[in-house]
CSV table of C-alpha atoms in Angstrom, one decimal:
chain,number,residue,atom,x,y,z
A,1,MET,CA,67.8,138.7,109.1
A,2,THR,CA,71.1,139.0,108.1
A,3,ASP,CA,73.3,138.3,111.7
A,4,LEU,CA,74.0,134.6,111.1
A,5,SER,CA,75.3,134.7,114.9
A,6,LEU,CA,72.6,133.7,117.1
A,7,SER,CA,72.5,132.2,120.9
A,8,ARG,CA,71.1,129.1,121.7
A,9,ALA,CA,68.1,131.4,123.5
A,10,GLN,CA,67.4,133.2,119.8
A,11,LEU,CA,67.3,130.2,118.4
A,12,GLU,CA,64.8,128.2,120.3
A,13,SER,CA,62.7,131.3,120.0
A,14,LEU,CA,62.4,131.4,116.1
A,15,SER,CA,59.7,129.9,114.2
A,16,HIS,CA,60.3,126.4,111.5
A,17,GLU,CA,59.9,129.1,108.5
A,18,GLU,CA,62.8,131.2,109.8
A,19,LEU,CA,65.1,128.3,111.2
A,20,VAL,CA,64.7,126.9,107.3
A,21,LEU,CA,65.7,130.5,106.3
A,22,ILE,CA,68.9,130.8,108.3
A,23,ALA,CA,69.8,127.0,107.2
A,24,LYS,CA,69.5,128.3,103.8
A,25,LYS,CA,71.6,131.3,104.5
A,26,LEU,CA,74.3,129.2,106.1
A,27,LYS,CA,74.4,126.8,103.1
A,28,ALA,CA,74.9,129.8,100.7
A,29,HIS,CA,77.4,131.3,103.2
A,30,GLU,CA,79.4,128.1,103.1
A,31,GLN,CA,79.3,127.8,99.3
A,32,LEU,CA,80.6,131.3,99.2
A,33,THR,CA,83.4,130.4,101.4
A,34,GLN,CA,84.3,127.7,99.8
A,35,GLN,CA,84.4,128.9,96.4
A,36,ALA,CA,86.5,131.9,97.8
A,37,LYS,CA,89.0,129.1,99.3
A,38,GLY,CA,89.2,127.7,95.7
A,39,ASP,CA,90.0,131.4,94.2
A,40,ILE,CA,92.3,132.4,97.1
A,41,TYR,CA,94.3,129.0,96.4
A,42,LEU,CA,94.5,129.2,92.7
A,43,LYS,CA,95.0,132.9,92.9
A,44,GLY,CA,98.1,132.6,94.9
A,45,ALA,CA,99.0,129.2,93.4
A,46,HIS,CA,102.5,129.4,91.9
A,47,ASP,CA,103.7,128.0,88.4
A,48,SER,CA,104.5,124.7,89.4
A,49,GLN,CA,101.2,124.0,91.2
A,50,VAL,CA,99.1,125.0,88.6
A,51,LYS,CA,101.2,123.0,86.0
A,52,PHE,CA,100.4,119.9,88.5
A,53,HIS,CA,96.8,120.4,88.5
A,54,LYS,CA,96.5,120.9,84.8
A,55,ALA,CA,98.2,118.0,84.1
A,56,THR,CA,96.3,115.0,82.5
A,57,ASN,CA,98.6,112.0,83.0
A,58,ARG,CA,97.4,109.2,85.3
A,59,VAL,CA,100.6,109.3,87.2
A,60,ARG,CA,101.9,112.6,88.6
A,61,ILE,CA,104.9,113.3,90.8
A,62,PHE,CA,105.4,116.8,92.4
A,63,PHE,CA,108.6,116.8,93.8
A,64,GLY,CA,109.4,119.9,96.0
A,65,GLY,CA,111.7,121.4,98.5
A,66,ASN,CA,110.5,122.1,102.2
A,67,ARG,CA,107.5,124.8,102.3
A,68,SER,CA,107.5,124.7,98.4
A,69,GLY,CA,103.5,124.2,98.6
A,70,LYS,CA,103.6,120.8,97.4
A,71,THR,CA,101.1,119.3,100.3
A,72,THR,CA,98.8,122.7,99.6
A,73,ALA,CA,98.6,121.3,96.2
A,74,GLY,CA,98.0,117.7,96.9
A,75,ALA,CA,95.1,118.9,99.2
A,76,ASN,CA,93.4,120.8,96.9
A,77,GLU,CA,93.6,118.4,94.6
A,78,ALA,CA,92.3,115.8,96.6
A,79,ARG,CA,89.6,118.2,97.8
A,80,TRP,CA,88.3,119.0,94.1
A,81,LEU,CA,88.2,115.3,92.8
A,82,ALA,CA,85.9,114.5,95.9
A,83,GLU,CA,83.7,117.2,95.4
A,84,GLY,CA,83.7,117.2,91.7
A,85,SER,CA,84.8,120.6,91.4
A,86,HIS,CA,88.0,120.4,89.6
A,87,PRO,CA,88.8,123.5,87.9
A,88,PHE,CA,90.6,121.8,84.5
A,89,HIS,CA,89.6,118.5,84.6
A,90,THR,CA,86.1,116.4,84.7
A,91,PHE,CA,85.6,113.6,87.3
A,92,ARG,CA,82.2,111.6,87.6
A,93,LEU,CA,81.1,111.7,91.3
A,94,PRO,CA,81.1,109.8,93.7
A,95,THR,CA,84.8,109.2,94.0
A,96,LYS,CA,86.6,106.7,96.2
A,97,GLY,CA,89.9,108.2,97.4
A,98,CYS,CA,92.7,107.2,99.3
A,99,ILE,CA,95.3,109.4,100.9
A,100,VAL,CA,98.8,107.7,102.0
A,101,VAL,CA,101.0,109.1,104.9
A,102,GLN,CA,104.0,107.9,106.6
A,103,ASP,CA,102.6,107.3,109.8
A,104,PHE,CA,99.2,107.5,112.0
A,105,GLN,CA,100.7,109.6,115.0
A,106,THR,CA,102.8,112.5,113.8
A,107,HIS,CA,102.2,112.7,109.6
A,108,ALA,CA,98.6,112.0,109.9
A,109,LYS,CA,97.2,113.8,113.0
A,110,ASP,CA,100.0,116.6,112.8
A,111,ILE,CA,100.0,117.5,109.0
A,112,MET,CA,97.5,115.8,107.1
A,113,GLU,CA,94.2,116.4,109.4
A,114,PRO,CA,95.3,120.2,109.4
A,115,LYS,CA,95.6,120.4,106.0
A,116,ILE,CA,92.3,118.9,105.4
A,117,ARG,CA,90.5,121.2,108.0
A,118,GLU,CA,92.3,124.3,106.2
A,119,TRP,CA,91.0,123.3,102.9
A,120,PHE,CA,87.9,121.2,103.0
A,121,PRO,CA,84.5,123.0,104.3
A,122,PRO,CA,82.6,121.4,106.9
A,123,SER,CA,80.0,121.2,104.6
A,124,MET,CA,81.6,118.6,102.6
A,125,PHE,CA,81.4,116.0,105.2
A,126,THR,CA,78.1,114.0,105.7
A,127,ARG,CA,79.1,112.7,109.2
A,128,ALA,CA,81.7,112.4,111.5
A,129,PRO,CA,85.4,110.9,110.4
A,130,GLU,CA,86.3,107.3,111.3
A,131,THR,CA,89.4,106.8,113.5
A,132,ASN,CA,91.7,104.1,114.7
A,133,SER,CA,93.0,103.3,118.2
A,134,VAL,CA,95.5,106.1,118.1
A,135,GLY,CA,92.9,108.8,117.2
A,136,ALA,CA,94.2,109.2,113.7
A,137,ILE,CA,91.5,109.9,111.2
A,138,VAL,CA,91.3,106.8,108.6
A,139,LYS,CA,87.9,107.6,106.8
A,140,TYR,CA,86.0,110.6,105.4
A,141,HIS,CA,82.6,110.8,104.6
A,142,LEU,CA,81.5,113.5,101.8
A,143,ARG,CA,78.6,114.4,100.4
A,144,HIS,CA,77.7,113.0,96.8
A,145,GLY,CA,78.7,109.6,98.5
A,146,SER,CA,82.4,110.0,98.0
A,147,THR,CA,84.7,108.9,100.5
A,148,ILE,CA,88.5,109.1,101.3
A,149,ASP,CA,90.7,106.3,103.3
A,150,VAL,CA,93.6,107.5,104.8
A,151,LYS,CA,96.4,104.7,105.3
A,152,SER,CA,99.9,104.6,106.5
A,153,HIS,CA,103.1,103.3,105.6
A,154,GLU,CA,103.4,101.5,109.1
A,155,GLN,CA,100.7,99.1,108.1
A,156,ASP,CA,100.9,95.7,107.0
A,157,LEU,CA,101.3,95.1,103.1
A,158,LYS,CA,98.1,93.1,102.7
A,159,VAL,CA,95.9,96.4,104.1
A,160,PHE,CA,96.9,98.0,100.6
A,161,GLU,CA,96.1,95.0,98.2
A,162,GLY,CA,92.5,94.4,97.1
A,163,SER,CA,91.3,98.0,97.5
A,164,ASP,CA,90.0,99.7,94.2
A,165,TYR,CA,90.0,103.5,94.2
A,166,ASP,CA,89.7,106.3,91.9
A,167,TRP,CA,92.3,108.1,93.0
A,168,ILE,CA,95.3,108.0,95.6
A,169,TRP,CA,97.3,110.7,97.1
A,170,PHE,CA,100.8,109.8,98.7
A,171,ASP,CA,102.0,112.6,100.6
A,172,GLU,CA,105.9,111.8,100.9
A,173,PRO,CA,107.0,108.9,98.8
A,174,PRO,CA,105.7,105.4,99.9
A,175,PRO,CA,107.8,102.6,99.6
A,176,GLU,CA,107.8,100.7,96.6
A,177,PRO,CA,105.7,97.6,97.4
A,178,ILE,CA,103.1,99.9,98.9
A,179,PHE,CA,102.7,101.8,95.6
A,180,LYS,CA,102.8,98.8,93.3
A,181,ALA,CA,99.8,97.2,95.8
A,182,LEU,CA,97.7,100.6,95.5
A,183,TRP,CA,98.5,100.7,91.8
A,184,ARG,CA,97.0,97.8,90.9
A,185,GLY,CA,93.8,99.1,92.8
A,186,LEU,CA,93.6,101.7,90.6
A,187,THR,CA,93.1,99.3,87.1
A,188,ASP,CA,89.4,98.5,87.4
A,189,ARG,CA,88.4,101.9,87.8
A,190,ARG,CA,91.0,103.4,85.6
A,191,GLY,CA,92.0,105.9,88.3
A,192,ILE,CA,94.9,108.3,89.0
A,193,CYS,CA,97.4,109.0,91.5
A,194,PHE,CA,99.7,111.7,92.5
A,195,ILE,CA,102.8,112.2,94.7
A,196,THR,CA,104.0,115.0,96.6
A,197,GLY,CA,107.1,115.1,98.4
A,198,THR,CA,110.9,115.9,98.6
A,199,PRO,CA,112.9,112.9,97.4
A,200,ILE,CA,115.1,112.3,100.2
A,201,THR,CA,114.3,108.4,100.7
A,202,GLU,CA,112.8,105.6,98.4
A,203,PRO,CA,115.5,105.8,95.7
A,204,TRP,CA,113.1,103.8,93.4
A,205,LEU,CA,111.2,107.1,92.7
A,206,TYR,CA,113.9,108.1,90.7
A,207,ASP,CA,113.2,105.3,88.1
A,208,LEU,CA,109.7,106.5,88.1
A,209,TYR,CA,111.0,110.2,87.3
A,210,MET,CA,113.2,108.7,84.6
A,211,LYS,CA,109.7,107.3,83.1
A,212,ALA,CA,108.3,110.6,83.2
A,213,ALA,CA,111.3,112.0,81.6
A,214,ALA,CA,111.2,109.5,78.8
A,215,GLU,CA,109.3,110.6,75.8
A,216,GLU,CA,107.4,107.5,75.1
A,217,ASN,CA,105.8,107.6,78.7
A,218,LYS,CA,104.6,111.2,78.6
A,219,GLY,CA,100.6,110.1,78.1
A,220,MET,CA,101.1,108.1,81.7
A,221,TYR,CA,103.9,109.8,83.9
A,222,TRP,CA,104.4,113.4,84.8
A,223,ALA,CA,107.1,114.9,86.8
A,224,ILE,CA,108.0,118.3,88.0
A,225,PHE,CA,110.5,120.0,90.5
A,226,ALA,CA,109.5,123.0,92.9
A,227,GLU,CA,111.9,125.0,94.6
A,228,ILE,CA,110.9,126.3,97.8
A,229,TRP,CA,111.7,130.0,96.5
A,230,GLU,CA,108.6,129.6,94.4
A,231,ASN,CA,106.3,129.7,97.2
A,232,ALA,CA,108.3,132.6,98.7
A,233,ARG,CA,105.3,135.0,98.7
A,234,ASN,CA,102.9,132.7,100.6
A,235,LEU,CA,105.2,131.7,103.2
A,236,GLY,CA,105.7,135.8,103.8
A,237,GLU,CA,101.9,136.2,104.0
A,238,GLY,CA,102.0,138.1,101.0
A,239,ASN,CA,105.3,139.6,101.2
A,240,GLU,CA,107.9,138.2,99.2
A,241,ALA,CA,110.9,139.5,100.3
A,242,GLU,CA,109.9,138.5,104.2
A,243,GLY,CA,109.2,134.8,103.0
A,244,ARG,CA,112.8,135.0,101.2
A,245,ARG,CA,114.4,136.2,104.6
A,246,ARG,CA,112.4,133.0,106.5
A,247,ILE,CA,113.8,130.7,103.7
A,248,GLU,CA,117.0,131.6,104.1
A,249,GLU,CA,117.2,131.1,108.0
A,250,PHE,CA,115.7,127.5,107.2
A,251,LEU,CA,118.5,126.7,104.6
A,252,GLU,CA,121.4,127.9,107.0
A,253,THR,CA,120.4,125.5,109.4
A,254,LEU,CA,120.8,122.4,106.9
A,255,ASP,CA,124.4,120.9,105.3
A,256,ALA,CA,125.2,121.3,102.0
A,257,ASP,CA,123.7,117.7,101.0
A,258,GLU,CA,120.5,117.9,102.4
A,259,ARG,CA,120.1,121.6,101.2
A,260,GLU,CA,120.0,120.4,97.8
A,261,ALA,CA,117.0,118.1,98.7
A,262,ARG,CA,115.2,120.9,100.6
A,263,GLU,CA,115.5,123.6,98.7
A,264,LYS,CA,115.5,122.5,95.2
A,265,GLY,CA,113.3,118.8,95.7
A,266,ARG,CA,116.3,117.2,94.3
A,267,PHE,CA,117.1,113.7,94.9
A,268,LEU,CA,119.0,113.6,98.1
A,269,HIS,CA,120.2,109.6,97.6
A,270,MET,CA,121.4,110.5,93.9
A,271,ARG,CA,123.8,113.2,95.3
A,272,GLY,CA,126.5,110.7,95.4
A,273,ARG,CA,126.1,109.7,91.7
A,274,ILE,CA,129.7,108.7,90.1
A,275,PHE,CA,128.6,109.2,86.4
A,276,LYS,CA,127.0,112.7,86.4
A,277,THR,CA,127.4,113.7,82.8
A,278,TRP,CA,125.3,110.3,81.8
A,279,ASN,CA,122.1,111.3,79.9
A,280,ARG,CA,119.8,109.2,78.5
A,281,ALA,CA,119.0,112.1,75.8
A,282,THR,CA,122.9,111.9,74.9
A,283,HIS,CA,124.2,108.7,75.0
A,284,LEU,CA,121.0,106.3,74.1
A,285,ILE,CA,121.1,105.9,70.3
A,286,LYS,CA,118.5,103.8,68.1
A,287,PRO,CA,120.2,100.7,67.1
A,288,PHE,CA,121.4,99.9,63.8
A,289,GLU,CA,122.8,96.8,62.1
A,290,TRP,CA,126.3,96.2,63.0
A,291,PRO,CA,129.2,96.4,60.0
A,292,ALA,CA,131.0,92.8,60.1
A,293,LYS,CA,134.2,94.3,59.8
A,294,TRP,CA,134.0,96.7,62.8
A,295,PRO,CA,135.5,94.9,66.0
A,296,VAL,CA,133.1,93.7,69.0
A,297,LEU,CA,135.0,93.0,72.5
A,298,ILE,CA,133.4,90.7,75.0
A,299,SER,CA,133.0,91.1,78.6
A,300,LEU,CA,132.1,89.0,81.4
A,301,ASP,CA,131.6,89.6,85.2
A,302,PRO,CA,131.5,86.1,86.9
A,303,HIS,CA,130.1,85.3,90.1
A,304,PRO,CA,129.4,82.0,92.1
A,305,ARG,CA,126.0,82.9,93.6
A,306,LYS,CA,124.6,85.4,91.3
A,307,PRO,CA,123.9,85.5,87.5
A,308,TRP,CA,127.0,86.6,85.3
A,309,ALA,CA,126.9,89.6,83.6
A,310,LEU,CA,127.4,89.4,79.8
A,311,SER,CA,128.2,92.6,77.7
A,312,TYR,CA,129.5,93.2,73.6
A,313,LEU,CA,130.9,96.6,73.0
A,314,GLY,CA,131.4,97.6,69.7
A,315,LEU,CA,133.9,99.9,68.2
A,316,THR,CA,133.7,102.2,65.2
A,317,PRO,CA,136.3,103.4,62.5
A,318,ALA,CA,135.8,107.1,64.1
A,319,GLY,CA,136.7,105.5,67.7
A,320,TYR,CA,133.3,105.5,69.6
A,321,ARG,CA,132.6,103.1,71.8
A,322,ILE,CA,128.8,101.4,71.5
A,323,LEU,CA,127.4,98.8,74.0
A,324,ILE,CA,125.5,96.7,71.6
A,325,SER,CA,124.0,94.7,74.0
A,326,SER,CA,124.2,93.4,77.6
A,327,HIS,CA,122.6,90.2,79.6
A,328,TYR,CA,122.6,88.5,82.8
A,329,VAL,CA,123.1,84.5,82.4
A,330,ASP,CA,122.0,82.6,85.1
A,331,GLY,CA,123.5,78.7,85.5
A,332,VAL,CA,126.8,77.0,85.8
A,333,VAL,CA,129.9,77.8,83.1
A,334,GLU,CA,128.5,75.3,80.4
A,335,ASP,CA,125.1,78.0,80.4
A,336,VAL,CA,127.6,80.7,80.4
A,337,ALA,CA,129.7,79.6,77.2
A,338,GLU,CA,126.4,78.6,75.5
A,339,ALA,CA,125.1,82.5,76.2
A,340,VAL,CA,128.4,83.9,74.9
A,341,LEU,CA,127.9,82.3,71.6
A,342,HIS,CA,124.1,82.6,71.1
A,343,ASN,CA,124.1,86.2,71.9
A,344,ARG,CA,127.0,86.8,69.8
A,345,ASN,CA,124.8,85.2,66.8
A,346,GLU,CA,122.2,87.6,67.6
A,347,ILE,CA,123.6,90.8,67.0
A,348,GLU,CA,122.2,92.0,63.4
A,349,ILE,CA,125.2,92.3,61.4
A,350,ASP,CA,125.3,94.3,58.1
A,351,GLY,CA,126.4,92.0,55.5
A,352,GLN,CA,127.3,88.1,55.6
A,353,GLY,CA,128.2,86.0,58.8
A,354,LEU,CA,129.1,86.5,62.4
A,355,PRO,CA,130.5,90.1,64.1
A,356,ARG,CA,134.7,89.8,64.2
A,357,ILE,CA,135.1,89.2,67.8
A,358,HIS,CA,138.4,91.1,68.5
A,359,SER,CA,138.8,90.0,72.3
A,360,CYS,CA,137.0,88.5,75.1
A,361,TRP,CA,137.7,89.2,78.5
A,362,ILE,CA,136.8,88.0,82.1
A,363,ASP,CA,137.1,89.6,85.9
A,364,ASN,CA,140.0,88.2,87.9
A,365,TYR,CA,137.6,85.9,90.0
A,366,ALA,CA,137.4,83.5,87.0
A,367,LYS,CA,141.2,82.5,88.1
A,368,VAL,CA,140.1,80.5,91.3
A,369,GLU,CA,139.4,76.9,90.9
A,370,SER,CA,136.2,75.8,89.1
A,371,MET,CA,133.9,74.4,91.8
A,372,ILE,CA,132.6,71.7,89.2
A,373,LYS,CA,135.9,70.5,88.0
A,374,ARG,CA,138.6,70.2,90.4
A,375,GLY,CA,142.4,71.1,89.3
A,376,THR,CA,141.2,74.0,86.6
A,377,THR,CA,140.0,77.2,87.0
A,378,ILE,CA,136.5,78.8,85.8
A,379,LEU,CA,138.8,80.6,83.1
A,380,ASP,CA,140.2,77.5,81.9
A,381,GLU,CA,136.9,75.6,81.5
A,382,LEU,CA,135.4,78.4,79.9
A,383,ASN,CA,138.0,79.0,77.4
A,384,ARG,CA,137.3,75.1,76.6
A,385,LEU,CA,134.2,75.7,76.1
A,386,VAL,CA,133.8,78.8,73.7
A,387,SER,CA,137.0,78.2,71.7
A,388,PRO,CA,137.6,78.2,68.9
A,389,ALA,CA,134.6,80.1,68.1
A,390,VAL,CA,135.7,83.3,69.9
A,391,PRO,CA,139.1,84.3,71.2
A,392,ARG,CA,140.2,82.9,74.4
A,393,PHE,CA,139.1,85.0,77.5
A,394,GLN,CA,141.9,87.2,79.2
A,395,THR,CA,141.6,88.9,82.5
A,396,PRO,CA,142.1,92.6,82.3
A,397,PRO,CA,143.9,95.0,84.4
A,398,LYS,CA,142.3,96.1,87.8
A,399,ASN,CA,142.3,99.2,88.9
A,400,VAL,CA,138.7,100.7,90.3
A,401,GLU,CA,139.7,104.2,90.1
A,402,ASP,CA,141.0,104.2,86.6
A,403,LYS,CA,138.1,102.3,85.4
A,404,ILE,CA,136.1,105.0,86.6
A,405,LEU,CA,138.0,107.8,85.3
A,406,ILE,CA,138.3,106.4,81.6
A,407,MET,CA,134.4,105.7,82.0
A,408,LYS,CA,133.8,109.5,82.9
A,409,SER,CA,136.2,110.5,80.0
A,410,TRP,CA,134.0,108.5,77.7
A,411,LEU,CA,131.1,109.9,78.7
A,412,LYS,CA,131.9,113.4,78.5
A,413,PRO,CA,131.1,115.3,75.2
A,414,GLN,CA,134.1,116.1,73.4
A,415,GLU,CA,134.4,118.5,70.1
A,416,SER,CA,135.0,116.2,67.1
A,417,LYS,CA,134.4,116.9,63.4
A,418,TYR,CA,130.7,115.5,63.8
A,419,GLY,CA,130.4,118.2,66.5
A,420,LEU,CA,130.1,118.1,70.3
A,421,ARG,CA,129.8,114.5,71.2
A,422,PRO,CA,130.7,111.7,73.8
A,423,GLY,CA,133.1,108.7,73.1
A,424,PHE,CA,130.6,106.4,74.2
A,425,PHE,CA,126.8,105.2,73.4
A,426,VAL,CA,124.4,102.4,74.3
A,427,PHE,CA,122.0,100.9,71.6
A,428,ASP,CA,118.1,101.9,73.1
A,429,THR,CA,117.1,98.5,73.4
A,430,PRO,CA,115.2,96.2,76.1
A,431,GLU,CA,118.8,94.3,76.4
A,432,ASN,CA,120.7,97.3,77.8
A,433,LYS,CA,117.9,98.4,80.4
A,434,GLY,CA,119.9,96.6,83.2
A,435,PHE,CA,123.0,98.6,82.3
A,436,ILE,CA,121.0,102.1,81.8
A,437,TYR,CA,119.7,101.4,85.6
A,438,GLU,CA,123.1,100.6,87.1
A,439,ILE,CA,124.7,103.5,85.8
A,440,GLU,CA,122.2,105.8,86.9
A,441,HIS,CA,122.2,104.3,90.3
A,442,TYR,CA,126.3,103.9,90.6
A,443,VAL,CA,126.9,106.2,93.8
A,444,TRP,CA,129.9,106.9,96.2
A,445,ALA,CA,129.3,105.1,99.5
A,446,ASN,CA,127.8,107.1,102.2
A,447,GLN,CA,130.7,108.0,104.7
A,448,ARG,CA,129.8,110.8,106.5
A,449,GLY,CA,130.7,109.2,109.8
A,450,ALA,CA,134.2,108.9,108.3
A,451,LYS,CA,137.2,111.6,109.0
A,452,ARG,CA,137.9,113.9,106.3
A,453,ARG,CA,141.0,112.6,105.7
A,454,GLU,CA,140.1,108.8,105.4
A,455,LEU,CA,137.4,109.5,103.1
A,456,LYS,CA,137.9,107.3,100.0
A,457,ASN,CA,136.5,107.2,96.6
A,458,VAL,CA,134.5,104.1,97.3
A,459,PRO,CA,131.6,103.0,95.0
A,460,VAL,CA,128.5,101.0,96.4
A,461,LYS,CA,129.1,97.5,95.6
A,462,GLU,CA,125.5,96.9,94.6
A,463,ASN,CA,123.9,96.0,91.3
A,464,ASP,CA,126.7,97.1,89.1
A,465,ASP,CA,127.8,93.9,87.7
A,466,ILE,CA,127.1,94.7,83.8
A,467,LEU,CA,128.3,98.0,84.2
A,468,ASP,CA,131.6,96.5,85.4
A,469,THR,CA,131.7,94.2,82.2
A,470,VAL,CA,131.7,97.7,80.6
A,471,MET,CA,134.2,99.4,82.9
A,472,GLN,CA,136.8,96.6,82.5
A,473,LEU,CA,137.0,97.2,79.0
A,474,CYS,CA,137.5,100.6,79.8
A,475,LEU,CA,141.0,99.4,81.5
A,476,VAL,CA,141.4,97.2,78.4
A,477,LEU,CA,141.0,99.9,75.5
A,478,ASP,CA,142.5,103.0,77.3
A,479,SER,CA,144.9,102.0,80.2
A,480,LYS,CA,148.0,101.5,77.7
A,481,LYS,CA,146.6,105.1,76.1
A,482,LEU,CA,146.8,106.9,79.7
A,483,GLN,CA,150.4,105.2,79.9
A,484,ASN,CA,152.1,105.7,76.9
A,485,GLY,CA,149.8,107.9,74.9
A,486,GLY,CA,147.9,107.2,71.5
A,487,ASP,CA,144.6,106.0,70.8
A,488,THR,CA,144.2,102.4,71.8
A,489,THR,CA,140.8,102.1,70.6
A,490,GLN,CA,141.5,103.3,67.2
A,491,LYS,CA,144.5,100.6,67.4
A,492,VAL,CA,142.3,97.5,68.0
A,493,PHE,CA,139.9,98.5,65.3
A,494,ASN,CA,142.8,98.7,62.9
A,495,TYR,CA,144.3,95.6,64.1
A,496,THR,CA,141.0,93.9,63.3
A,497,LYS,CA,140.9,95.7,60.1
A,498,ARG,CA,144.1,93.9,58.8
A,499,GLY,CA,142.6,90.5,59.2
A,500,HIS,CA,143.5,89.5,62.9
A,501,SER,CA,140.6,88.0,65.3
């Protein structure tokens, strides 16, 4: 008997032995279908999908434009993990997995469930899935004892805490607290997680991507960007030209900003980055002992309700500016004064004594009256506490546009006798992590609703205090250079070299 399509009457007329034979044939047919589906997917998978499946890192991120095949890749990865059939890795069964979607009503029911039905053969399921009040599936029961929970961004954070999993799939970036809660749940089983999505929201994911890009984290994190064009052949149902035509039709409906994310899978929230030439590979350098004769400038950004930002910028004889260290200091003026002197003493010096402090600078806010000592300013009180150990603090020029332009010029690689180099470097130390975060997240304010003629270069004033301490030194060191010509940085070095402080 080769025809497996039988009516109810035909089935009822069969003997037990014949029914057992049909059941075996159905199972074999299902296994062949399942194997064929896996072969079909891998045969048509584009390069980024294959790299995603082969990666061995515990945290994998598959960024992609719309229709770039990221959810299909995620579904097949989940299927292989749940049934122990991964073509590149070995996982012990049963596995306990979790799929995290944006919401149950739309994302789960309209996108995820059809994707599971497309790639998971019915024989994988041992019983009907569990559903919630809106009819969305919240748990799958699979053979070998494997299970898959489905959770949503809409749920209370407590739902995500306390669960342990072998693997977690985030289809679209989750809010950071949800990611952290579930990541803790992978600890006991040393589980893995993978994120597929277009980075339209959740800017915290940029920091995770930077960890993936950092050489020291290659064992833990991995990330790839897939463009929609890579999936053109599949979108055209085998006809790449047709797929490209469909992609172009879709992209024509988007504005320039959104197209960058939807087409290339790039970070939409970072489209307004101010310092686009900043690059960790270029600007971070290994710290070294600071020569005692090389000048150091101190910069402070005070705040009445937040910790103060404090940074130490050094100058080299060749005119390079190097951020030696940067910190946040909590407390009142006395605490800040103590930190200024303490952190100066912590700078490792090549030679005897302390670093030579050329000058100290503080934001103009310091001119307001002190809340602790009436009749005096914050600036006066600070200078009373730090003098004569360091030069008296001064207030720099205040021009937001100029300091941004100057900072850009510092970051831009220029021809020199050492080759193509920027004019600004940062010691790659834990103390400077705050500065690195701030310069990578410093963006123009979103003013899409404003009229074109009203658009101004206004940065988002958020998490930028350490960066501000460095940029106010831009004005100190280069404002006269812009006005009168000449290298002000070199003049500062020469001035200090003659023995002044």
